[in-house]
XYZ file of N, CA, C and O in Angstrom:
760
model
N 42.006 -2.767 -59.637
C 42.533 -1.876 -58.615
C 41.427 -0.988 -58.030
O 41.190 -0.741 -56.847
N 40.746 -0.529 -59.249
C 39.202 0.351 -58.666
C 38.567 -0.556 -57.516
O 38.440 -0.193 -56.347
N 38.279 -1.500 -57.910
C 37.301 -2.393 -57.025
C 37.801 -2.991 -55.705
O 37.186 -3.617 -54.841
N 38.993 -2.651 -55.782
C 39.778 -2.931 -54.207
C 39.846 -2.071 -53.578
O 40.119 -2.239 -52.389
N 39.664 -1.000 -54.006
C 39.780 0.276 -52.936
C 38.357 0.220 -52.710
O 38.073 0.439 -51.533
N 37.459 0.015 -53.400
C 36.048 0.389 -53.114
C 35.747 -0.502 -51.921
O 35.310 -0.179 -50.817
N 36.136 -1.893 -52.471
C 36.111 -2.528 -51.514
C 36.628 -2.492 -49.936
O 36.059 -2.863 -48.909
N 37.672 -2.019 -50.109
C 38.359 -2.099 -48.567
C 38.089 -0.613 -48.056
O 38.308 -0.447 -46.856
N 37.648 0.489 -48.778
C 36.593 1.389 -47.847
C 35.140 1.147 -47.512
O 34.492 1.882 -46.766
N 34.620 -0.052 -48.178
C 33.703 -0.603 -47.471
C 33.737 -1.166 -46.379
O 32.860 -0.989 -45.534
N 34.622 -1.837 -46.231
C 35.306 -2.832 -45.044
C 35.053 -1.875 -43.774
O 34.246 -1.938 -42.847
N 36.375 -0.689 -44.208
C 36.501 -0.147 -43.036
C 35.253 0.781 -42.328
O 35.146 1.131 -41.153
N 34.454 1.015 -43.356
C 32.871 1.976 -43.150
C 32.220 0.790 -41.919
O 31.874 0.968 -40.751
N 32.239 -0.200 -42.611
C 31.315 -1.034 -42.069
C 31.877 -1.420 -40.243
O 31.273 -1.685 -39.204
N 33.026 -1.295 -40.549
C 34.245 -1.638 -39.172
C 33.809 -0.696 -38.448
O 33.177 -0.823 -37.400
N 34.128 0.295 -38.977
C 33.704 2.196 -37.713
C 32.391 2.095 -37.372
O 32.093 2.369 -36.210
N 31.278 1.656 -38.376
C 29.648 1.763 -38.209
C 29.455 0.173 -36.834
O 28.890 0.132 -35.741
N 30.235 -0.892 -37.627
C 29.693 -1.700 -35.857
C 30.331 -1.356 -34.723
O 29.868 -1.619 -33.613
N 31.583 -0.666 -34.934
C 32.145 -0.543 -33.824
C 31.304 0.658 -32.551
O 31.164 0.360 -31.365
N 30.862 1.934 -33.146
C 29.571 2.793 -32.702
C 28.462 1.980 -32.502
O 27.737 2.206 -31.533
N 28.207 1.030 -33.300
C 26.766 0.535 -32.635
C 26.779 -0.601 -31.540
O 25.764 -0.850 -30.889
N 28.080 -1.346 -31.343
C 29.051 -2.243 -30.102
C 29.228 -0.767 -29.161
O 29.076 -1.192 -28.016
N 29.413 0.387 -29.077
C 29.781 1.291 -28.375
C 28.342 1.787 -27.623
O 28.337 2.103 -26.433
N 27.163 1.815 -28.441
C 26.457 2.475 -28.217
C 25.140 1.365 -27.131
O 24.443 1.643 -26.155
N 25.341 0.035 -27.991
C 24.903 -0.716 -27.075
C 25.559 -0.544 -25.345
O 24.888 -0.127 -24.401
N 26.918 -0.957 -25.277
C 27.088 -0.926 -24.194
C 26.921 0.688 -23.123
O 26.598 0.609 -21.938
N 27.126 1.660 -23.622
C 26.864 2.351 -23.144
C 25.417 2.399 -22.312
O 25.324 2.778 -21.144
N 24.370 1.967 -23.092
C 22.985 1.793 -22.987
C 22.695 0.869 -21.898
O 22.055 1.018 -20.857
N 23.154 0.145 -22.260
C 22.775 -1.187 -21.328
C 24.260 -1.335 -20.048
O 24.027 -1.687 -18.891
N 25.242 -1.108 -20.377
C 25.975 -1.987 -19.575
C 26.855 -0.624 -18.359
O 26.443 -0.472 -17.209
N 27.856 0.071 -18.841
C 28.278 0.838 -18.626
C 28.740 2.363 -19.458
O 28.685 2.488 -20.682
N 29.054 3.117 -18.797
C 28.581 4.510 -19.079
C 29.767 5.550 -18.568
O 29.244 5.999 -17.549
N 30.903 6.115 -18.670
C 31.612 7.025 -18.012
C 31.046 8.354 -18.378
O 30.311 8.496 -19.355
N 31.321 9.119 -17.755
C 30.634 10.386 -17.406
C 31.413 11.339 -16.570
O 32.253 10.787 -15.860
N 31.356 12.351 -16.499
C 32.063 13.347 -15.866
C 31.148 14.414 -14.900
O 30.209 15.089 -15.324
N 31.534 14.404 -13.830
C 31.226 15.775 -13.116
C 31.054 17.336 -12.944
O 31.895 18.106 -12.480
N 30.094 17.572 -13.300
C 30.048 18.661 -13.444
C 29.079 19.717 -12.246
O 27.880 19.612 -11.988
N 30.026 20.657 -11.705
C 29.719 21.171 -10.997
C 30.346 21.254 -9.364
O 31.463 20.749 -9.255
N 29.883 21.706 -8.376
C 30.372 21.269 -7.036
C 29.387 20.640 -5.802
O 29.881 20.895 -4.703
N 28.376 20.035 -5.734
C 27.427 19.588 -5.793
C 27.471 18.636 -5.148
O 26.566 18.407 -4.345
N 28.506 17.812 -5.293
C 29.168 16.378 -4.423
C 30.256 16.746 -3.619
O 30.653 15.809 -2.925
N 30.970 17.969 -3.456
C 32.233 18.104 -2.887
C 32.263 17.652 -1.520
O 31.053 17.665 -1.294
N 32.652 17.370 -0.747
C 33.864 16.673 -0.982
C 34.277 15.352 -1.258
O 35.367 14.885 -0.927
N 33.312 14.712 -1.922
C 33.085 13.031 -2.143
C 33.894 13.157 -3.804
O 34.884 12.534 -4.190
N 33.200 14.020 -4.438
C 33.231 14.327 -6.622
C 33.526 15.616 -6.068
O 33.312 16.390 -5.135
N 34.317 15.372 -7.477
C 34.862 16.952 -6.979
C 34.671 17.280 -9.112
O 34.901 16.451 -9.992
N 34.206 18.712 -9.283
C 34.009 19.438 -10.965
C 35.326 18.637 -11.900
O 36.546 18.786 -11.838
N 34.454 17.735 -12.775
C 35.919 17.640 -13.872
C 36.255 16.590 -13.608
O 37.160 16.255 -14.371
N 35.944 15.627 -12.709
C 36.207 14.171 -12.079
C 35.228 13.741 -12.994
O 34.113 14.185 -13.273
N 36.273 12.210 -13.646
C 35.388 11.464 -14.429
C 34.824 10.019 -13.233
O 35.372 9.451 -12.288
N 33.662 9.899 -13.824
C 33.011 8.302 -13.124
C 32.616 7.303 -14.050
O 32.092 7.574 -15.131
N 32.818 6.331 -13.713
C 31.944 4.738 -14.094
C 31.018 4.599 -13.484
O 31.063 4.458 -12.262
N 29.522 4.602 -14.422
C 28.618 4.525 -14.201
C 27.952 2.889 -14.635
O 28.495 2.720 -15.727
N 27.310 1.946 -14.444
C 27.148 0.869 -14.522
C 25.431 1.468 -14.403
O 24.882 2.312 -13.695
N 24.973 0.553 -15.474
C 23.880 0.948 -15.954
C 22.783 0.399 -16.064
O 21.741 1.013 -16.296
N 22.926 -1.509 -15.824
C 22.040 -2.460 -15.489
C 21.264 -2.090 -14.736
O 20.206 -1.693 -15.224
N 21.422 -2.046 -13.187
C 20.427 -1.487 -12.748
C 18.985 -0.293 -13.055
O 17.889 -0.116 -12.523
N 19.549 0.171 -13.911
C 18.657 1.279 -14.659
C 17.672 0.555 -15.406
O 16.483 0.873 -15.419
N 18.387 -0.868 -16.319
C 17.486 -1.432 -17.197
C 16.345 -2.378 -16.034
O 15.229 -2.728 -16.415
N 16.712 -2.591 -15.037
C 16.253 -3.604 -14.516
C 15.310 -2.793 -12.619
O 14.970 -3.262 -11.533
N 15.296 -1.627 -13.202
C 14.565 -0.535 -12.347
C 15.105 -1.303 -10.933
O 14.167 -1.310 -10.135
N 16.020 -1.795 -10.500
C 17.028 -1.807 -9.138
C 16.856 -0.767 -8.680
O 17.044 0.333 -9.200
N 16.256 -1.173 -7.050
C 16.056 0.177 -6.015
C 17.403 0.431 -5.342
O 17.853 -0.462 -4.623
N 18.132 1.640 -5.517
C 19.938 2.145 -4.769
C 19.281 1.656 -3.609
O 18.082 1.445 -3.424
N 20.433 1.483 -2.723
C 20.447 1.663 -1.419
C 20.985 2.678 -0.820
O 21.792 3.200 -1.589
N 20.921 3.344 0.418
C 21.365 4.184 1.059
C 22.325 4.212 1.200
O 23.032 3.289 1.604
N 22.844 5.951 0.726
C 24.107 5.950 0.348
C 24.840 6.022 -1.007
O 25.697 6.760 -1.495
N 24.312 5.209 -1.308
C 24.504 4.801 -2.751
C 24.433 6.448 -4.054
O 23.472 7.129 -4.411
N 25.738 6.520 -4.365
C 25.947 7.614 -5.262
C 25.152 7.144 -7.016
O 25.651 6.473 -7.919
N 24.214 7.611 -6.967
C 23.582 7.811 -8.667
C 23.962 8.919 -9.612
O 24.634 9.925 -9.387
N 23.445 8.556 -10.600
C 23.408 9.623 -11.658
C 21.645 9.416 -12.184
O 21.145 8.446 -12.755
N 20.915 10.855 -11.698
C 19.573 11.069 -12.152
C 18.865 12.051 -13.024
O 19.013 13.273 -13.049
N 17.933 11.174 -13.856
C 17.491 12.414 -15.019
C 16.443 13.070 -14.069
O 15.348 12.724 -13.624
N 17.391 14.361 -13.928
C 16.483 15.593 -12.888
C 14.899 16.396 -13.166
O 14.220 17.307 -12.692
N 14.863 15.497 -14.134
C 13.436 16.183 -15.258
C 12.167 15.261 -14.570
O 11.460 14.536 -15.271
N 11.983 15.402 -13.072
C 10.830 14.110 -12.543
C 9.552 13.990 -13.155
O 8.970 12.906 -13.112
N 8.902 15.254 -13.881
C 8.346 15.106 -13.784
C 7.563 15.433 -15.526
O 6.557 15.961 -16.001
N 8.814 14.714 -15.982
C 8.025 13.991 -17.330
C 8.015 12.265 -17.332
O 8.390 11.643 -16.338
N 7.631 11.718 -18.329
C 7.665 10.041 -18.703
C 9.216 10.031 -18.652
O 9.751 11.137 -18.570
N 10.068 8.851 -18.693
C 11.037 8.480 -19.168
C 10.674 7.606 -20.612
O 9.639 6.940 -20.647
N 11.473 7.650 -21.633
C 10.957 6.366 -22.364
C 11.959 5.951 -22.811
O 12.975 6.537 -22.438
N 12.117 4.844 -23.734
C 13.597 4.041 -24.033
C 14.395 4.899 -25.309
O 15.566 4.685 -25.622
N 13.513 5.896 -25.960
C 14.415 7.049 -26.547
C 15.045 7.873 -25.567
O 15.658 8.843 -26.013
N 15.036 7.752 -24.684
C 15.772 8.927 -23.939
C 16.952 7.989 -23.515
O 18.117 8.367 -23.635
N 16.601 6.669 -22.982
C 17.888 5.796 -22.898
C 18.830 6.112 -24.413
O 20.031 6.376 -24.469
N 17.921 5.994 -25.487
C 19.431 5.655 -26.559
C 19.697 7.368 -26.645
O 20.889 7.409 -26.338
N 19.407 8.359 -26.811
C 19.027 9.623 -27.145
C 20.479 10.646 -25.779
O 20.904 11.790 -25.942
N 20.723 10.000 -25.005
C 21.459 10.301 -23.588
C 22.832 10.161 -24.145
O 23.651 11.076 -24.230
N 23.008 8.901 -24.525
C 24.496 8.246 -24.945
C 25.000 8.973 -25.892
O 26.013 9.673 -25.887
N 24.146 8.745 -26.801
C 24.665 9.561 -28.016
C 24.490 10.927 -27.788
O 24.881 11.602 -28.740
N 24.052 11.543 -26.884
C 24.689 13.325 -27.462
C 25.665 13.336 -26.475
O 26.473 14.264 -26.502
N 25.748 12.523 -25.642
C 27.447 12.560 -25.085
C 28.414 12.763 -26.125
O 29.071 13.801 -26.214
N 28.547 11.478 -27.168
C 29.438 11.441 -28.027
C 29.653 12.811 -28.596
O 30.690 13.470 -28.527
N 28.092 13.272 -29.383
C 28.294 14.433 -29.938
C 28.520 15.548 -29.254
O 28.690 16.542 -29.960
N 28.597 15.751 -27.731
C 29.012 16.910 -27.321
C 30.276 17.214 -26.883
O 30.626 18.210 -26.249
N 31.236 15.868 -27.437
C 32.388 16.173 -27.699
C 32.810 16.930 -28.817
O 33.914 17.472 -28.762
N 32.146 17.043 -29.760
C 32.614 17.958 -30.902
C 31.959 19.025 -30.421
O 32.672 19.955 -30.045
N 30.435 19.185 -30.301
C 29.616 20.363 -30.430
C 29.223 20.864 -28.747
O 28.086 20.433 -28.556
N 29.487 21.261 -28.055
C 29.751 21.747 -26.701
C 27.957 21.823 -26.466
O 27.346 21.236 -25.573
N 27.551 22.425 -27.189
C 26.311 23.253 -27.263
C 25.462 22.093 -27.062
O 24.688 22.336 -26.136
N 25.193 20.346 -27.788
C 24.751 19.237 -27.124
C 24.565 18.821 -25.835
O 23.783 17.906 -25.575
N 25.424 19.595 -24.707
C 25.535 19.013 -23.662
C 24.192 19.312 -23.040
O 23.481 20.173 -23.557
N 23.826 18.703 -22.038
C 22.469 19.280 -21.146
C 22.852 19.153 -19.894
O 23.787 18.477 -19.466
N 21.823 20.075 -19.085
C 22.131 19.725 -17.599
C 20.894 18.882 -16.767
O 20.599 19.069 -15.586
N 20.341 18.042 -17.568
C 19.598 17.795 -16.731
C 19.928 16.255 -16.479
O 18.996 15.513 -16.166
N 21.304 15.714 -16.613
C 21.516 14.529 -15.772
C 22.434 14.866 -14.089
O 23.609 15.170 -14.298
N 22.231 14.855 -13.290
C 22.859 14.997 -11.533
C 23.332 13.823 -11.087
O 22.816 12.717 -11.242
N 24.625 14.174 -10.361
C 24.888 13.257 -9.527
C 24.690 13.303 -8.197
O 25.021 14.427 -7.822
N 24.334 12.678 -7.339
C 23.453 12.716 -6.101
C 23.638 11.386 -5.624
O 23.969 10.333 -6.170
N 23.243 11.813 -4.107
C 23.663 10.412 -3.220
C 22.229 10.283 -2.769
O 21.414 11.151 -2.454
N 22.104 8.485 -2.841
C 20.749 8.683 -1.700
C 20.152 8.639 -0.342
O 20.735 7.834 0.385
N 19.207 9.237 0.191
C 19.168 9.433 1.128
C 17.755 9.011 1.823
O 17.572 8.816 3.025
N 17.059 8.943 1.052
C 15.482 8.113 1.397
C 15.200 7.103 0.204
O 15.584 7.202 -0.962
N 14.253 5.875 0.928
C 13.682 4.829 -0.318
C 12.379 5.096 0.030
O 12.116 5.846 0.970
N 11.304 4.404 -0.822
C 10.113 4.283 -0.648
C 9.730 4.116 1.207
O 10.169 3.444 2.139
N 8.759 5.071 1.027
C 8.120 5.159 3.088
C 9.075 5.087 3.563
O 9.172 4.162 4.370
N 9.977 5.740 3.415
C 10.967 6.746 4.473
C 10.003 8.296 4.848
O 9.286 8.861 4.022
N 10.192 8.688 6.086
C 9.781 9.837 6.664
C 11.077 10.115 6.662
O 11.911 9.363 7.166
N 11.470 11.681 5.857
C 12.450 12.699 6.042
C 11.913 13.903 6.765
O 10.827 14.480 6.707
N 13.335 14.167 7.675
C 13.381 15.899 8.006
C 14.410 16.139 8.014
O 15.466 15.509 7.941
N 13.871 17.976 8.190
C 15.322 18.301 7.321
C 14.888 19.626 9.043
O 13.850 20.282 9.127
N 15.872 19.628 9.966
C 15.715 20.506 11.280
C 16.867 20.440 11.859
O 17.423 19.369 11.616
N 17.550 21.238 12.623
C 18.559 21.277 13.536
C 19.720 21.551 12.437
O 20.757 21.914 12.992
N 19.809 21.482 11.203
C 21.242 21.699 10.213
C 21.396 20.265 9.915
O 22.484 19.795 9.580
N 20.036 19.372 10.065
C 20.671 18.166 9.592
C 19.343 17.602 9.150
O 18.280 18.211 9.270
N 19.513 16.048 8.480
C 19.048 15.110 7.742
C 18.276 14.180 8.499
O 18.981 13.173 8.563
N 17.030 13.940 9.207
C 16.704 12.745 9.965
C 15.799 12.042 9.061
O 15.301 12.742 8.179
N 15.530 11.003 9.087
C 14.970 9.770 8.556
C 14.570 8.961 8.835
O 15.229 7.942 8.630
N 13.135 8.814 9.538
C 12.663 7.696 10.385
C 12.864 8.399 11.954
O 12.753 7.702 12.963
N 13.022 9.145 11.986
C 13.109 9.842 13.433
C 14.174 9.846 14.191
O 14.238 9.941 15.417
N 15.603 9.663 12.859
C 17.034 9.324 13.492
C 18.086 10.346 12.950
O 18.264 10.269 11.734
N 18.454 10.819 13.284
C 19.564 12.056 12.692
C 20.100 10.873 11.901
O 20.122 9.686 12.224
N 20.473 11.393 10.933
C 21.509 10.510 9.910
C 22.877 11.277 10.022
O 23.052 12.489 9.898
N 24.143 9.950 10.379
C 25.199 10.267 10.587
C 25.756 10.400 9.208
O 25.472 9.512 8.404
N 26.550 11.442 8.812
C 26.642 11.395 7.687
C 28.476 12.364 7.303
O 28.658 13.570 7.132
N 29.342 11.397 7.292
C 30.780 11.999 7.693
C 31.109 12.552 5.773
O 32.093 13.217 5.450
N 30.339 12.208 5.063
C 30.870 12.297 3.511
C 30.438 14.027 3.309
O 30.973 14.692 2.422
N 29.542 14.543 4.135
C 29.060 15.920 3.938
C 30.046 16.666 3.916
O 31.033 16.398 4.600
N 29.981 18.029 2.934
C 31.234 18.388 2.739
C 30.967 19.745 4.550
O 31.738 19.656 5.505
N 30.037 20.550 4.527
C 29.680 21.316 5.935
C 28.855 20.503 6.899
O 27.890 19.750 6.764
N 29.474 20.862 7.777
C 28.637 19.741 9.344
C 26.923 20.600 9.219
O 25.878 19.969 9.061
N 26.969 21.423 9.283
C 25.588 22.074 9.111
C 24.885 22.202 7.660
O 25.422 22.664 6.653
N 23.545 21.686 7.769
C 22.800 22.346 6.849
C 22.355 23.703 6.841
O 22.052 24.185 7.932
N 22.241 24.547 5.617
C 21.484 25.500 5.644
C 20.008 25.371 5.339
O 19.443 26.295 4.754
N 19.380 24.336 5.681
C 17.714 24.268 5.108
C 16.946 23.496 6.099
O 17.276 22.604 6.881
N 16.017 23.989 5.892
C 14.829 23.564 7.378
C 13.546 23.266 6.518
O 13.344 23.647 5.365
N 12.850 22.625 7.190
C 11.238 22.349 6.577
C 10.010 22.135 7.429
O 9.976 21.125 8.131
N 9.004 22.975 7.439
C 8.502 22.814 8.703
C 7.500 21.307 9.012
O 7.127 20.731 10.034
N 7.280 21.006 7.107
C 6.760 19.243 7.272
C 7.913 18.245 7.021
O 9.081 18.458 6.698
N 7.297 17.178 7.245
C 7.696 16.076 7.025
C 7.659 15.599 5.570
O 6.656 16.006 4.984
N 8.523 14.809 4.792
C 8.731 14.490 3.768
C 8.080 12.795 3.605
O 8.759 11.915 4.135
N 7.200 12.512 3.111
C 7.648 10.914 2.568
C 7.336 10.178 1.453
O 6.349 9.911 0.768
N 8.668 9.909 1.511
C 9.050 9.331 0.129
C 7.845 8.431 -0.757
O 7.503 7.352 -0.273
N 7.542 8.650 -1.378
C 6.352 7.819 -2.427
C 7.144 6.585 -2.913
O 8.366 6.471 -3.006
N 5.816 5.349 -3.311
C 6.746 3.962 -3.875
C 7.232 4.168 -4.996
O 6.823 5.104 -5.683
N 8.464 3.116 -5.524
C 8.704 3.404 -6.579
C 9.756 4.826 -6.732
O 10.078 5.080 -7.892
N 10.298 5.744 -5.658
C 10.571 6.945 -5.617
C 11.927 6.721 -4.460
O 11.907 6.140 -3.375
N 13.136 7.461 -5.199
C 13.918 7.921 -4.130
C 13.963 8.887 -3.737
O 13.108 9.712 -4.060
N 15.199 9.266 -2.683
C 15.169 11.113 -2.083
C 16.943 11.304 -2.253
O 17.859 10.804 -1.599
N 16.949 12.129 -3.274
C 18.367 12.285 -3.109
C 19.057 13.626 -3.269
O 18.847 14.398 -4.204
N 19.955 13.842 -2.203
C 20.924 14.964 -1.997
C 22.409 14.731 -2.336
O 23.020 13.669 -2.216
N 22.991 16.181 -2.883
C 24.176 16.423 -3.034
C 25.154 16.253 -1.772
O 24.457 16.274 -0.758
N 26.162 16.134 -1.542
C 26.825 15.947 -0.431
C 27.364 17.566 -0.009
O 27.743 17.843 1.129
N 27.324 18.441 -1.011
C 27.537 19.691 -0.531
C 26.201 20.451 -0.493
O 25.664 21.010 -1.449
N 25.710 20.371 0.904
C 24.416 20.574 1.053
C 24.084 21.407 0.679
O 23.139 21.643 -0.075
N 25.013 22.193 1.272
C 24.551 24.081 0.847
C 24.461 24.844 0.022
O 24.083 26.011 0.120
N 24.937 24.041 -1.271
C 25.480 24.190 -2.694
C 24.501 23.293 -3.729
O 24.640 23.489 -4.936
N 23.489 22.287 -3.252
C 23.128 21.179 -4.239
C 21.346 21.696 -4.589
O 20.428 21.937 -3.805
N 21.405 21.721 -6.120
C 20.085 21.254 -5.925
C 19.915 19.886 -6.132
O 20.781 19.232 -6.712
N 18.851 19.374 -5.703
C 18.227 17.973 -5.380
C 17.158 17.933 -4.855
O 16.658 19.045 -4.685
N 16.414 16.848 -4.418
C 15.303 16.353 -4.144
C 14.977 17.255 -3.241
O 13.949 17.782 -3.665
N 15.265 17.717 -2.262
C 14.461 18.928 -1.876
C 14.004 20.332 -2.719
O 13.521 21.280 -2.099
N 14.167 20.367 -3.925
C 13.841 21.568 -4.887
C 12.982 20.688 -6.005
O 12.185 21.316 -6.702
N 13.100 19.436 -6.176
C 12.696 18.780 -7.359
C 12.016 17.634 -7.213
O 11.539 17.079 -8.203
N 11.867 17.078 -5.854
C 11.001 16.156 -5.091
C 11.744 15.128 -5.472
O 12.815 15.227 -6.071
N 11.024 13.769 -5.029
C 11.461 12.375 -4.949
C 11.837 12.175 -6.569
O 11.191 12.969 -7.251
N 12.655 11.377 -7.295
C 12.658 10.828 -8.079
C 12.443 9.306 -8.513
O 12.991 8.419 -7.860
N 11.761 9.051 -9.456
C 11.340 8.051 -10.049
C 12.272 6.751 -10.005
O 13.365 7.187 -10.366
N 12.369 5.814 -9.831
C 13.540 4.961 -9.871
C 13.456 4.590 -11.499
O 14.318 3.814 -11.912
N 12.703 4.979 -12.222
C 12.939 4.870 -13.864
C 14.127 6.152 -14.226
O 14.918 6.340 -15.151
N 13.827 6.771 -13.166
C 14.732 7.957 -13.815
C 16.509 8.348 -12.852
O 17.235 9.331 -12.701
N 16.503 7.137 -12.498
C 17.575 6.800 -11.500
C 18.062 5.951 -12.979
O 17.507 4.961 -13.455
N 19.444 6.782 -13.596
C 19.927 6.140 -14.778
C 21.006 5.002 -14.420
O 21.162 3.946 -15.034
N 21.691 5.429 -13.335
C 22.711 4.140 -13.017
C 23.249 4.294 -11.881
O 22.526 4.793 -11.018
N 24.661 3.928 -11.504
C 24.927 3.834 -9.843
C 26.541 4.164 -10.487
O 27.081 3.677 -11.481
N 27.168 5.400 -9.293
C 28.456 5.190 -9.328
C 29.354 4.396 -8.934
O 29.566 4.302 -7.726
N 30.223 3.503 -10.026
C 30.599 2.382 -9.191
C 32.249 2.920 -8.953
O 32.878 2.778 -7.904
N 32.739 3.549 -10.173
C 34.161 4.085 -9.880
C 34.388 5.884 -10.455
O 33.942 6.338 -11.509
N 35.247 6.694 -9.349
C 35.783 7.814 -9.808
C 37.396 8.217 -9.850
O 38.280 8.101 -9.001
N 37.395 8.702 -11.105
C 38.465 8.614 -11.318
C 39.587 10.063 -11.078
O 40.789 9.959 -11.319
């Protein structure tokens, strides 16, 4: 009787331990839900809105396209390395128990320049290549920010803004980001 219980709490140890490391893989590699935090995207994400994040692209350094809603490690200007891939997932988990785990340095952001794009930022708006960018997802028709140069985007580098302009930090406070550090693409919000 001893040796059956021992046994079948082995079972189940071993059941919970692959099932976290089946959890933790996919998170890593495949997909990723995540939540919103902040107001930053309004009126596209709105604070407290969960997303599906799909994460291949991250492994496979895929350049977004325009438009295209990411989730980016806002820290440009360290290395990325593949501990920070597994190191991300997991204090998610744990900052469901322990609040204090959480960090702020993953953003959600839309993009708005790729490699050798010329940005400006004049008139309350976004041009790119010397074209106002029409842009109906903005939560105010006007920007509040001006620049008296020109921006351009480096290879390898996106440019990305919040949709609530007036409210976001992003690539205009923190420069282009790395497409290593472009963690995945929003594919659904819920």
């Amino acid at each position: 009787m001893n040796n059956k219980f021992v046994k079948e709490t082995l079972d189940w140890i071993y059941a919970i331990v692959l099932a976290l490391v089946i959890a933790m893989v996919i998170h890593i590699f495949l997909v990723q839900p995540t939540r919103v935090s902040g107001e930053s995207m309004d009126d596209t994400l709105h604070n407290g809105q969960y997303l599906i994040v799909t994460k291949w692209q991250h492994i496979m350094r895929d350049m977004p396209d325009y438009g295209q809603i990411v989730i980016i490690d806002s820290r440009v200007n360290r290395e990325r390395t593949w501990v920070d891939d597994v190191k991300e997932p997991l204090m998610n988990y744990v900052s469901v128990i322990d609040k204090s785990a959480q960090t702020n340095d993953v953003w959600v952001k839309r993009v708005i320049g790729r490699p050798g794009d010329t940005l400006e930022f004049k008139d309350g708006h976004v041009w790119r290549n010397g074209e106002q960018l029409q842009e109906p997802y903005t939560k105010d028709t006007t920007m509040n920010y001006s620049r008296s140069t020109p921006v351009v985007v480096p290879e390898g580098h996106v440019f990305v803004m919040g949709d609530n302009r007036n409210h976001s930090s992003d690539s205009r406070f923190i420069g282009s980001v790395p497409v290593d550090h472009v963690l995945g693409f929003v594919e659904y919000a819920l």
